[in-house]
mmCIF file of C-alpha atoms and ligand atoms in Angstrom:
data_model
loop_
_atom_site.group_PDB
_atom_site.id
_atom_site.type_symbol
_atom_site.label_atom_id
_atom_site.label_comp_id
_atom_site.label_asym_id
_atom_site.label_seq_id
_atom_site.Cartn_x
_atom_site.Cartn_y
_atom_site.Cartn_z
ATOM 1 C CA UNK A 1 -48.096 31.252 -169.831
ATOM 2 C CA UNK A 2 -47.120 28.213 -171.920
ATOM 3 C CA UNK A 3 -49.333 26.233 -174.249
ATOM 4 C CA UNK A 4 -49.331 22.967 -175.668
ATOM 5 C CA UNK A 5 -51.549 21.350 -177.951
ATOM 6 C CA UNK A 6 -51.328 17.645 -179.068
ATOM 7 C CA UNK A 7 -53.571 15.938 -181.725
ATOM 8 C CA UNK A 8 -54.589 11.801 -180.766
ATOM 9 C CA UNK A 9 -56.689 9.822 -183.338
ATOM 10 C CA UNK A 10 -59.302 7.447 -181.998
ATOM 11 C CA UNK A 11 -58.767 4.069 -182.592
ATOM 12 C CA UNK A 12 -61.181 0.714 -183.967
ATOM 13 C CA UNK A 13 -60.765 -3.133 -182.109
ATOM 14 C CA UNK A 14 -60.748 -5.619 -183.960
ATOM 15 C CA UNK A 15 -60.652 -7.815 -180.718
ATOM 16 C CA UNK A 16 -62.847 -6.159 -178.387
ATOM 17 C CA UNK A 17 -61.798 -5.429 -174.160
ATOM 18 C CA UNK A 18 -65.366 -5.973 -172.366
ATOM 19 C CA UNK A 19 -64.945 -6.578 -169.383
ATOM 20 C CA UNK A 20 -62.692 -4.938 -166.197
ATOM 21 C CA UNK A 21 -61.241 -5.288 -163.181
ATOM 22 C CA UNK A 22 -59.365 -3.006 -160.421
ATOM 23 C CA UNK A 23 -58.439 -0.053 -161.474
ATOM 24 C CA UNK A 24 -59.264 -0.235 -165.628
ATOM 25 C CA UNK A 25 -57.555 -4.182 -166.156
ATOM 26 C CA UNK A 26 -58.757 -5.917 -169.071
ATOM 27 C CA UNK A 27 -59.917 -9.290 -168.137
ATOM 28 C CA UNK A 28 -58.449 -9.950 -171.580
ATOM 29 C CA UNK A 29 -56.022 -8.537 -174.243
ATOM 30 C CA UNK A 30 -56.878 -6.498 -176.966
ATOM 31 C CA UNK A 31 -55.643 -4.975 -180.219
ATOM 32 C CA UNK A 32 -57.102 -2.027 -182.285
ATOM 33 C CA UNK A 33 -56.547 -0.004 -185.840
ATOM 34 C CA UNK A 34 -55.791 3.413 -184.496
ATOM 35 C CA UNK A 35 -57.271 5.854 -187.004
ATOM 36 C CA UNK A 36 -56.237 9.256 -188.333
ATOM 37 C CA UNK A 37 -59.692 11.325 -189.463
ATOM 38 C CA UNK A 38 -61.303 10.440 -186.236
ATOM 39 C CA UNK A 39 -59.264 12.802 -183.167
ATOM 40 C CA UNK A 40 -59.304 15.182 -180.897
ATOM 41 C CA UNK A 41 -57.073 18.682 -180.785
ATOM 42 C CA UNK A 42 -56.694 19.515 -177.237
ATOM 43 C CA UNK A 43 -54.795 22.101 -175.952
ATOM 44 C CA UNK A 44 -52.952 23.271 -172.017
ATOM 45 C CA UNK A 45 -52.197 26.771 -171.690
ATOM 46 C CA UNK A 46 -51.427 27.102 -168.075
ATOM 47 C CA UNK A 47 -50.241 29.976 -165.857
ATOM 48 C CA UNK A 48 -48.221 29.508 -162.525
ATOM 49 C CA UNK A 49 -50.416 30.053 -159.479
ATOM 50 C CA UNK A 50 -50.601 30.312 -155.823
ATOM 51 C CA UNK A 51 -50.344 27.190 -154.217
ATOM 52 C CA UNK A 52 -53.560 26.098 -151.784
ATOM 53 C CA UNK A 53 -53.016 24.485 -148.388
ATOM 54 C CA UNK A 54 -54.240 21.277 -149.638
ATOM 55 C CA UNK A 55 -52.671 20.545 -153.315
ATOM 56 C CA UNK A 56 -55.768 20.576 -155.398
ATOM 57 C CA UNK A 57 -56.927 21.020 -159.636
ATOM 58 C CA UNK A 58 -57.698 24.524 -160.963
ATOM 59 C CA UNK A 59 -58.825 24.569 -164.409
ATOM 60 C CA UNK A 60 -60.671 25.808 -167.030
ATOM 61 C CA UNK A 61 -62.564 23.795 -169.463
ATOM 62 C CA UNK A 62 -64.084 24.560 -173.425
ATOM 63 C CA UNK A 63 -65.406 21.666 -175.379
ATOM 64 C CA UNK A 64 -66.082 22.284 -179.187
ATOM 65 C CA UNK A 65 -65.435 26.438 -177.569
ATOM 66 C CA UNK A 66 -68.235 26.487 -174.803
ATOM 67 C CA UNK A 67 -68.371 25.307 -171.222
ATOM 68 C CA UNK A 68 -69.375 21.686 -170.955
ATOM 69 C CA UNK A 69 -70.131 21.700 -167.541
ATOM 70 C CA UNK A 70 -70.726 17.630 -167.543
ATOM 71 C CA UNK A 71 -67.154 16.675 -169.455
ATOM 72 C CA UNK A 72 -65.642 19.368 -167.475
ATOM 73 C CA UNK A 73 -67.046 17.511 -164.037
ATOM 74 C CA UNK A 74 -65.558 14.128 -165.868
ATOM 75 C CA UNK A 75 -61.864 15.677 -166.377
ATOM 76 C CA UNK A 76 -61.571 17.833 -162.979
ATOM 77 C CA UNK A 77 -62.265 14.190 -161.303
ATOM 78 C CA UNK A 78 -59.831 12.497 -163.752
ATOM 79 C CA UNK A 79 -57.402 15.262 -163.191
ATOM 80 C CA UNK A 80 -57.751 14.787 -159.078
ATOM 81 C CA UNK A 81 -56.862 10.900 -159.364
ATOM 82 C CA UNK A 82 -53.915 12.246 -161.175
ATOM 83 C CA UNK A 83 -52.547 14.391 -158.705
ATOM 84 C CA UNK A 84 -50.224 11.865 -156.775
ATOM 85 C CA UNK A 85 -48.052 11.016 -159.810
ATOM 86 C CA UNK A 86 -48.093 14.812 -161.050
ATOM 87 C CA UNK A 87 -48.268 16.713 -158.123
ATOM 88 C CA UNK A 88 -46.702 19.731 -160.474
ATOM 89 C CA UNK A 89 -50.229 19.931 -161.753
ATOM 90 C CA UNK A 90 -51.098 22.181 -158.377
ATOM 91 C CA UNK A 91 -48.784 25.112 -159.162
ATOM 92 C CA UNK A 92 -50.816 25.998 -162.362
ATOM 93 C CA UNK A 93 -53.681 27.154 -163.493
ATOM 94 C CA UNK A 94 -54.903 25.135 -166.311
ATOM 95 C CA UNK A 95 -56.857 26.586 -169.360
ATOM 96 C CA UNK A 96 -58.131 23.355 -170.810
ATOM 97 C CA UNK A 97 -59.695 23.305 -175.075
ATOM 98 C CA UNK A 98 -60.616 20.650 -176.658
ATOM 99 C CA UNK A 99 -62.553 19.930 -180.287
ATOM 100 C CA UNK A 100 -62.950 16.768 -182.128
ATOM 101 C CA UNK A 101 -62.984 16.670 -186.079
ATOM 102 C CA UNK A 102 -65.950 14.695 -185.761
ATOM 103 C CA UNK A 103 -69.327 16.323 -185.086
ATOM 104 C CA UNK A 104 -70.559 16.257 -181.304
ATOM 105 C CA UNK A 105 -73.096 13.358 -180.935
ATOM 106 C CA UNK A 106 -71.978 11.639 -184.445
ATOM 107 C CA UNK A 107 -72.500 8.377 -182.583
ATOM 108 C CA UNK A 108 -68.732 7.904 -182.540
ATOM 109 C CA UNK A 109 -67.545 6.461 -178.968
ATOM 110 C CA UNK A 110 -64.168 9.855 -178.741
ATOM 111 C CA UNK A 111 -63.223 9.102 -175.328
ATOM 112 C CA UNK A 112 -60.467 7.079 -176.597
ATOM 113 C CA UNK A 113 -59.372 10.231 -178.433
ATOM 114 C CA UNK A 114 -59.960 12.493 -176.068
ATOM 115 C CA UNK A 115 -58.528 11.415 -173.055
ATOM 116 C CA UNK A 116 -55.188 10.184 -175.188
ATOM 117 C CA UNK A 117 -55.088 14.145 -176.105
ATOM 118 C CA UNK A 118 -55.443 15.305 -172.433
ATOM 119 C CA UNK A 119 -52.739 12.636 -171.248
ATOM 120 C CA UNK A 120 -50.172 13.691 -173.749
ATOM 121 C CA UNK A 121 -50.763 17.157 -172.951
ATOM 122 C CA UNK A 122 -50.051 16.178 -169.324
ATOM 123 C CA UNK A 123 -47.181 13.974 -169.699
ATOM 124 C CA UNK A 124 -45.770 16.618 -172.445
ATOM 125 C CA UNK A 125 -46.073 19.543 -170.026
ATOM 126 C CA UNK A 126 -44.390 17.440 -167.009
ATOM 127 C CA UNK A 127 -41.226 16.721 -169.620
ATOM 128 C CA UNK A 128 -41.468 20.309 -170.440
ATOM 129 C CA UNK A 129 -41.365 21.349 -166.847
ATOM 130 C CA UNK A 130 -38.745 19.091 -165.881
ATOM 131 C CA UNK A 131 -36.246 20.142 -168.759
ATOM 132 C CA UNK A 132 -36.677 23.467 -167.426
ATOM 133 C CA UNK A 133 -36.132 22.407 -163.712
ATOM 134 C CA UNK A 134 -32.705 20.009 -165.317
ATOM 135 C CA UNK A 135 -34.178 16.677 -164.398
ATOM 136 C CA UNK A 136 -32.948 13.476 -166.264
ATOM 137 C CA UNK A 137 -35.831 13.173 -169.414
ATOM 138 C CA UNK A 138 -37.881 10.064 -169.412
ATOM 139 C CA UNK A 139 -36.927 8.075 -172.891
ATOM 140 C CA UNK A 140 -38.886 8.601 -175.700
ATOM 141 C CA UNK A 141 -40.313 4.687 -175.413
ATOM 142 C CA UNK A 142 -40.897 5.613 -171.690
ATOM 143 C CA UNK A 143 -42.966 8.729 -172.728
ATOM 144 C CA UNK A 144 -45.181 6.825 -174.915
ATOM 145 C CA UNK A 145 -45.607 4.308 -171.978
ATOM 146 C CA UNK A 146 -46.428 6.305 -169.034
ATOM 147 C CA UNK A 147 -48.498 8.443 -172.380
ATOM 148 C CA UNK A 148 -50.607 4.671 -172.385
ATOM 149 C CA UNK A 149 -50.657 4.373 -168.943
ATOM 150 C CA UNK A 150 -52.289 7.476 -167.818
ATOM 151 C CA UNK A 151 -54.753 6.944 -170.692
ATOM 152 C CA UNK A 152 -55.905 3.962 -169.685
ATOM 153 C CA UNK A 153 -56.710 5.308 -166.498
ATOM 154 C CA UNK A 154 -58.853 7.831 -168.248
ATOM 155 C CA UNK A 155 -61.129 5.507 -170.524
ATOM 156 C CA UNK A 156 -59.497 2.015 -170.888
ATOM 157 C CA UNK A 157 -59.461 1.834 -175.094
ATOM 158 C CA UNK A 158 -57.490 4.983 -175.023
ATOM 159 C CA UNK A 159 -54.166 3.661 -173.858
ATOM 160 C CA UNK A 160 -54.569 1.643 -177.857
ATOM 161 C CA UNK A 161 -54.388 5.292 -179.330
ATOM 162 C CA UNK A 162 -50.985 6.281 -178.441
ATOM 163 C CA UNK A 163 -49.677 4.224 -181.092
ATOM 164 C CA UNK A 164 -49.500 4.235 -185.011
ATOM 165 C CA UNK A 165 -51.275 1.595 -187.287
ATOM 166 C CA UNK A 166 -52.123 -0.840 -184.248
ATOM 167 C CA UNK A 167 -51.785 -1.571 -180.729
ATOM 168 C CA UNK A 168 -52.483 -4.385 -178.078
ATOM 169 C CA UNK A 169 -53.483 -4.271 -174.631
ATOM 170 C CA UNK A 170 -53.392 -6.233 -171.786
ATOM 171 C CA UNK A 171 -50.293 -9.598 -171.437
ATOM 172 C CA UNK A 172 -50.556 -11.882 -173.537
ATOM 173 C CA UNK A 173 -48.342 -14.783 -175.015
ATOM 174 C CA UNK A 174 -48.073 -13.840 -178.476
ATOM 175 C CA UNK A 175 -47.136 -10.183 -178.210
ATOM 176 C CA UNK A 176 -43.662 -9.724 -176.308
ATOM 177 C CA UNK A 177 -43.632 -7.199 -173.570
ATOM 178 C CA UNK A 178 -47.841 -6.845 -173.894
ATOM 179 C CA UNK A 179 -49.346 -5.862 -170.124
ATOM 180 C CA UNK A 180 -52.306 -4.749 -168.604
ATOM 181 C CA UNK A 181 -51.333 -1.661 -167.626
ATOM 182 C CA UNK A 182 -50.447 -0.068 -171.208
ATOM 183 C CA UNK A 183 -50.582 -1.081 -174.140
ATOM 184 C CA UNK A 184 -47.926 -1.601 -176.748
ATOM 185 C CA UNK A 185 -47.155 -0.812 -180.585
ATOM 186 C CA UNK A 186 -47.746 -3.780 -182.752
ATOM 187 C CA UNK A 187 -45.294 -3.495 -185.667
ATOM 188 C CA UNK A 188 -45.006 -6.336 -187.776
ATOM 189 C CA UNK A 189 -47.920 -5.098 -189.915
ATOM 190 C CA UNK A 190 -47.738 -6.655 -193.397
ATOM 191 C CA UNK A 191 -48.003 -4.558 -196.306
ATOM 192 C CA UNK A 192 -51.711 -5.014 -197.232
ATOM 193 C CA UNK A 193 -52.889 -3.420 -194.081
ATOM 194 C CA UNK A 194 -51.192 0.387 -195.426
ATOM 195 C CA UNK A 195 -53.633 2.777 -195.315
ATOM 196 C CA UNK A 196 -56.608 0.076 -194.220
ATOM 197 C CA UNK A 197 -59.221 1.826 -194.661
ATOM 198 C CA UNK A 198 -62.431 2.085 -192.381
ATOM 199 C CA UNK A 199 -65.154 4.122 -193.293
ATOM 200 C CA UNK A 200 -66.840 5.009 -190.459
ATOM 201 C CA UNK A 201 -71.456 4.444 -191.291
ATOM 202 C CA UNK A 202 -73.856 6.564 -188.869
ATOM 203 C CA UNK A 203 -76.890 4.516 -188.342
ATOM 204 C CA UNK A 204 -78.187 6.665 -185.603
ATOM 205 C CA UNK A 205 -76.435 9.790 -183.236
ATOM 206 C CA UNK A 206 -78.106 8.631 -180.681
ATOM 207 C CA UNK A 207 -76.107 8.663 -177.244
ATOM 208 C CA UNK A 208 -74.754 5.450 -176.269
ATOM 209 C CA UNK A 209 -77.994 3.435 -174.377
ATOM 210 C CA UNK A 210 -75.192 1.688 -172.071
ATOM 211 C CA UNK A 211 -72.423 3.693 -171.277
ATOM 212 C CA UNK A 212 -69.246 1.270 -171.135
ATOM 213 C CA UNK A 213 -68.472 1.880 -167.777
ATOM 214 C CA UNK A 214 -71.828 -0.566 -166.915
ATOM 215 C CA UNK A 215 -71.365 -2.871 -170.396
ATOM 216 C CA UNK A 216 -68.045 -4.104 -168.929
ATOM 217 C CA UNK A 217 -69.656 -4.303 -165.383
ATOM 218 C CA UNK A 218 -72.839 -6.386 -166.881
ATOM 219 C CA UNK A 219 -69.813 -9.513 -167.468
ATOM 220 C CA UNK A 220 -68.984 -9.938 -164.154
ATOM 221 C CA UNK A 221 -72.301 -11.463 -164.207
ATOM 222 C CA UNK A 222 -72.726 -12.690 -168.179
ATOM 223 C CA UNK A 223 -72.839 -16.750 -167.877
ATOM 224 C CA UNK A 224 -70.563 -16.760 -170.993
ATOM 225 C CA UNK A 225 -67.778 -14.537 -169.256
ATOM 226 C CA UNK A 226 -65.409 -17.581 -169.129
ATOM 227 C CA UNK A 227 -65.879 -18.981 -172.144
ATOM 228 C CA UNK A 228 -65.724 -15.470 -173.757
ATOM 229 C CA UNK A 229 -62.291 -14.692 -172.287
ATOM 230 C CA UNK A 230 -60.394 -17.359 -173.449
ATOM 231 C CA UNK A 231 -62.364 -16.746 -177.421
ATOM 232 C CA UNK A 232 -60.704 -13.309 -176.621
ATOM 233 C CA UNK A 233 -57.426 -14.192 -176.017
ATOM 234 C CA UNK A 234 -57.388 -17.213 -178.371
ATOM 235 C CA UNK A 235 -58.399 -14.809 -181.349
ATOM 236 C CA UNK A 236 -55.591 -12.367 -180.613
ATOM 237 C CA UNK A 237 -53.103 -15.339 -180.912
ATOM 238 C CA UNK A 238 -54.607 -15.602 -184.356
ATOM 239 C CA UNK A 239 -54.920 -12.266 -185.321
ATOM 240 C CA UNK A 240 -51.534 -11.804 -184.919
ATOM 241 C CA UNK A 241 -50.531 -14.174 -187.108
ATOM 242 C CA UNK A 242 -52.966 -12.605 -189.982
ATOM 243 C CA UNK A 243 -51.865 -9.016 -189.323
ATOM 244 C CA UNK A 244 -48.424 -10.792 -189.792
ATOM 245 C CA UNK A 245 -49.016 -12.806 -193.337
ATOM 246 C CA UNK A 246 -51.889 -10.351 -194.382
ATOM 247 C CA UNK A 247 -54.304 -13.118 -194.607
ATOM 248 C CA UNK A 248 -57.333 -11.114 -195.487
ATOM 249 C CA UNK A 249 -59.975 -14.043 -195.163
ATOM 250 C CA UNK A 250 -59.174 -14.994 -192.027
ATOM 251 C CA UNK A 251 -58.966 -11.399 -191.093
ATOM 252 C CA UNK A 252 -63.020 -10.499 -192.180
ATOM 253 C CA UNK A 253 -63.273 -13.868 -190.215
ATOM 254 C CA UNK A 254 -62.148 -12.853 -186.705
ATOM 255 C CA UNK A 255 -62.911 -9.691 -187.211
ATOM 256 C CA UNK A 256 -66.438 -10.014 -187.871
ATOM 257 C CA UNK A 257 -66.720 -12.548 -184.957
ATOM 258 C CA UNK A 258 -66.024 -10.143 -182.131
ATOM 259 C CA UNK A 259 -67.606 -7.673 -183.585
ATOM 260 C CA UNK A 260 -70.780 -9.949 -183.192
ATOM 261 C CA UNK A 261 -69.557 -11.503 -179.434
ATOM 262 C CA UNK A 262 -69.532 -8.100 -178.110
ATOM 263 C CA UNK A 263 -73.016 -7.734 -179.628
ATOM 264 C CA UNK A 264 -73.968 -10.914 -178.220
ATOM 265 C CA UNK A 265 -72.477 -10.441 -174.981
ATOM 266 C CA UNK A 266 -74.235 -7.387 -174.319
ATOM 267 C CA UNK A 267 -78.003 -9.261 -175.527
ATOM 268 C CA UNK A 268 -77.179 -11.664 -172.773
ATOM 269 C CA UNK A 269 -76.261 -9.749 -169.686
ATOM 270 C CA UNK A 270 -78.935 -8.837 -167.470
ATOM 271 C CA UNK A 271 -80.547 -6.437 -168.087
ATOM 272 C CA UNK A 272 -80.070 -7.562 -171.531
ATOM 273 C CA UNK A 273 -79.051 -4.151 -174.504
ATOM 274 C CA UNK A 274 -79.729 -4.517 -178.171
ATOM 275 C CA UNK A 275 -77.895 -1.957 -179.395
ATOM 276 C CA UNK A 276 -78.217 -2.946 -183.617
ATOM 277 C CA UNK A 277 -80.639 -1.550 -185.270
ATOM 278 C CA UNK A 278 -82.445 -2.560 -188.164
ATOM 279 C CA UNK A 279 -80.097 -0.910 -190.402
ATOM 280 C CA UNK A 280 -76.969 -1.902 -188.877
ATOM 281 C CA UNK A 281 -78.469 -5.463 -189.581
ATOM 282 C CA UNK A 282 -79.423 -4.881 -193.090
ATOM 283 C CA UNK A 283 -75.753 -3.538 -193.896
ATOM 284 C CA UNK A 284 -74.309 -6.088 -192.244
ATOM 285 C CA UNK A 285 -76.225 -8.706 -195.085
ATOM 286 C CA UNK A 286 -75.379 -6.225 -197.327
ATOM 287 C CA UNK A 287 -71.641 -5.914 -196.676
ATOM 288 C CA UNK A 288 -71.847 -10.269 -196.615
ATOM 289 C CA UNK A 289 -73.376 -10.224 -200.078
ATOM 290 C CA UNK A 290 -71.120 -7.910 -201.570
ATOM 291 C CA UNK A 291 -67.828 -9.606 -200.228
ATOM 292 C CA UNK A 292 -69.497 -13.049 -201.583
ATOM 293 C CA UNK A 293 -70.097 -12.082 -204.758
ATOM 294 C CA UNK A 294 -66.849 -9.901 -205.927
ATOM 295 C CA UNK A 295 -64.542 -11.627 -203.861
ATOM 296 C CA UNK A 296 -63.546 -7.994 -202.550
ATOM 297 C CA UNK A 297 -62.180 -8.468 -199.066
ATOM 298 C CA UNK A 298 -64.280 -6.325 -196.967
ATOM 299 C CA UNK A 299 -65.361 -6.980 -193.216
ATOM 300 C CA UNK A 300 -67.803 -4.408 -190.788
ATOM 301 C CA UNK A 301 -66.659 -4.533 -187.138
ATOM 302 C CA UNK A 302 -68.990 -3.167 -184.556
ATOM 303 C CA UNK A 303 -68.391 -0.635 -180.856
ATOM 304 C CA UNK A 304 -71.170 -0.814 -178.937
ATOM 305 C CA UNK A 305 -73.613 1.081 -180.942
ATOM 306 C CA UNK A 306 -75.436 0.961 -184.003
ATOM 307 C CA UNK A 307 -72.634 2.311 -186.146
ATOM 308 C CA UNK A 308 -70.719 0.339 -188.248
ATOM 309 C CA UNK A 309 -66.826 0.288 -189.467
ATOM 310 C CA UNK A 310 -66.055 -1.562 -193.065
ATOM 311 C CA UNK A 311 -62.717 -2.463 -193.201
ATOM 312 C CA UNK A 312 -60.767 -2.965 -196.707
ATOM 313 C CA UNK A 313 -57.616 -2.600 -198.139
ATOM 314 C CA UNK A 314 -57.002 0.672 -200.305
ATOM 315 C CA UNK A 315 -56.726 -0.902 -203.809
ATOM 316 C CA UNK A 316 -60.504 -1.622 -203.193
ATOM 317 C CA UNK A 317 -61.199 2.177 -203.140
ATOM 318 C CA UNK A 318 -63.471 2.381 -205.940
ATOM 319 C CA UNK A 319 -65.044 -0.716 -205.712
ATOM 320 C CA UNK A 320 -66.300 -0.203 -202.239
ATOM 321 C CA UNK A 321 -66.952 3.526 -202.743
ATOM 322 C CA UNK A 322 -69.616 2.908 -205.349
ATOM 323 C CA UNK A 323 -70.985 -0.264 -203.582
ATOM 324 C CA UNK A 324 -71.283 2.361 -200.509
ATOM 325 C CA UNK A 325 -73.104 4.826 -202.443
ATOM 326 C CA UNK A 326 -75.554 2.819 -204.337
ATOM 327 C CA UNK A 327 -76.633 -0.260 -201.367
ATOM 328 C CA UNK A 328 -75.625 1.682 -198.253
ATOM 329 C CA UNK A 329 -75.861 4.964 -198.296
ATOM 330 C CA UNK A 330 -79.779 5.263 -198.224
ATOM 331 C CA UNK A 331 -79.209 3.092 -194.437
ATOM 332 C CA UNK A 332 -77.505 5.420 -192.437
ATOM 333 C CA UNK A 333 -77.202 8.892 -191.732
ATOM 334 C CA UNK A 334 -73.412 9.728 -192.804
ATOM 335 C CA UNK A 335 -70.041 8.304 -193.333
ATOM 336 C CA UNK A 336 -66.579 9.321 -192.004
ATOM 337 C CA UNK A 337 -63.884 7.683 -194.077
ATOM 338 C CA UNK A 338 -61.214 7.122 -192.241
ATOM 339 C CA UNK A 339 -57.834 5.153 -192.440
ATOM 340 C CA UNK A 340 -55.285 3.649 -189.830
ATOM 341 C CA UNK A 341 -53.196 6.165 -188.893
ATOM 342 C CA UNK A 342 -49.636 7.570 -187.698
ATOM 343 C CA UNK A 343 -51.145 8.232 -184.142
ATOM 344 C CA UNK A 344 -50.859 11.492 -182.167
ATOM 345 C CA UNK A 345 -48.920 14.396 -183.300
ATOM 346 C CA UNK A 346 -47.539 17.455 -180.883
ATOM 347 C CA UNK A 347 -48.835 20.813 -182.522
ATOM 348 C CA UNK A 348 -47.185 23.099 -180.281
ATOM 349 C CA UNK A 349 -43.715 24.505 -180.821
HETATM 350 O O1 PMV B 1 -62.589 2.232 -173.218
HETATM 351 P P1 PMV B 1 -63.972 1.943 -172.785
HETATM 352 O O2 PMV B 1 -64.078 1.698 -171.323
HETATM 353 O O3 PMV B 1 -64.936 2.977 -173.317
HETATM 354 O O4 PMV B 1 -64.405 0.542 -173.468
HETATM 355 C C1 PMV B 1 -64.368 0.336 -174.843
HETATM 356 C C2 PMV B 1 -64.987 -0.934 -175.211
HETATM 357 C C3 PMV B 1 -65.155 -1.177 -176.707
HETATM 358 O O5 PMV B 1 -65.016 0.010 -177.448
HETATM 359 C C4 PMV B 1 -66.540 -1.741 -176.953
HETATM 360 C C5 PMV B 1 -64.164 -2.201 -177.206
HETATM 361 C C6 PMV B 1 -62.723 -1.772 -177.319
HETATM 362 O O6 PMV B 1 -61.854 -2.601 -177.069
HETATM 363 O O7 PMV B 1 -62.467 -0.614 -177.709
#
């Protein structure tokens, strides 16, 4: 039996993907903070086995060390899909365990972590399997690719998490070699943006009230779809200029304006979701006030929940921690801070 185990952070947009086509294609580009606190462990142990008539999945599955019966369901059809383009996946029986550091139902969306995890564990294994078997390795840019690639097929945000600091998804002018199919590293981070911080506030644990999978099928019918696509990709072309120069206004600018389309977006599909709750508003005047009056850089940026993520630079540590504690704390339920990240790391030998 051989085992991997790989570690994959989840990761925060700061321009939002809402809204699919095909098989999991943005209708625009996106580009996220991957984080570092916020990941999944999973792990592969997997034994050779008898080969079935028709080539089919056999696996085990733990979640958090017990059967999950319904994510298990989720990854043996995910698995399936997969079979074509790793058809080495039939000779083994898979023994599948995965935990996140975050607690179960914290509110926080971890598909984007979790699927990243079971990807590299898959794409790991094949390069395992074919070193043994003396075929030519993929490069170690093309591992990271086809690492995107499968993720995105998984949960589309997770193909962002392969990446340190930030990524972008889906073509797009201003980011050479960008595509819709996986996403790539974005690099040219400047120097105020090291160890961005993002402190993760629990309004509610409450499951998601509108899974993603209908939020980005509610635009195909949203009568701001259009308009909202090109504020998409005309906001990356900006970002990346401000991720560039480190222009931190402009920055809690954008940022704070998808967060609030997405929000939007979602209050006029039909059926219409208000996903904020009182709280989340009442930080969100907070967080406003507090930027205002000490000048302090700091912007929230929303998922599609109640939860928010207040991003600021690390020499604003203190500053923010206390303003958390005394204004915000009594709001929500608990805080993760968390920090852009190095992305994934291999645990396994
Ligand atoms: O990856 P999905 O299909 O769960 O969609 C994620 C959508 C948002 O988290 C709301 C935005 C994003 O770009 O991550």
């Amino acid at each position: 039996m051989a085992v991997i185990t790989w570690e994959s952070p989840s990761n925060i947009a700061l321009v939002k993907y809402w809204g699919k086509y095909g098989q999991q294609l943005p209708r625009n580009a996106s580009i996220s903070f991957t984080l570092s606190a916020s990941h999944t462990i999973t792990t592969i142990a997997y034994s050779p086995r008898t080969l079935s008539v028709t080539p089919s999945i056999s696996f085990d599955f733990l979640f958090e060390h017990q059967p999950q019966p319904i994510f298990a369901e989720k990854v043996g059809i995910f698995l399936e899909a997969l079979l074509p383009d790793f058809p080495f996946l039939a000779e083994y029986h898979l023994h599948i365990a995965t935990n996140n550091s975050f607690p179960h139902s914290a509110g926080i969306a971890s598909s984007a972590a979790g699927m990243s995890a079971l990807v590299l564990c898959l794409c790991d294994m094949e390069r395992q399997l074919h070193h043994y078997s003396g075929v030519e390795q993929a490069s170690e840019s093309e591992f990271w690719k086809r690492a995107s690639y499968y993720s995105r097929l998984g949960s589309g945000s997770a193909c962002r998490s392969v990446y340190p600091h930030a990524a972008v998804w889906g073509k797009h002018p201003a980011v050479p070699n960008s595509d819709d199919t996986y996403a790539v590293p974005f690099t040219s981070l400047h120097e105020v943006f090291a160890h961005y911080h993002d402190d993760i506030l629990i309004v509610s644990k409450e499951e998601k009230k509108v899974s993603s999978r209908v939020g980005h099928s509610l635009m195909e019918n949203n009568p701001y779809a259009s308009a909202r696509y090109i504020q998409a990709n005309d906001h990356l072309s900006r970002l990346v200029d401000v991720l560039k120069c480190g222009d931190l206004d402009e920055f809690c600018r954008i940022v704070e304006q998808e967060a609030l389309t997405l929000h939007a977006l979602m209050m006029t599909s039909s059926p219409s979701f208000i996903l904020m709750h009182p709280q989340t508003l009442a930080i969100i005047e907070k967080v406003r006030e507090f930027r205002h009056d000490t000048q302090i850089p700091i912007c929230f940026t929303l998922d599609a929940g109640p939860n928010l993520h207040l991003l600021y630079p690390d020499k604003y540590t203190d500053e923010v921690g206390y303003f958390i504690k005394a204004e915000l704390e009594q709001l929500c339920q608990s805080r993760i801070a968390d920090h852009l990240g190095e992305g994934p790391k291999c645990l396994s030998a």
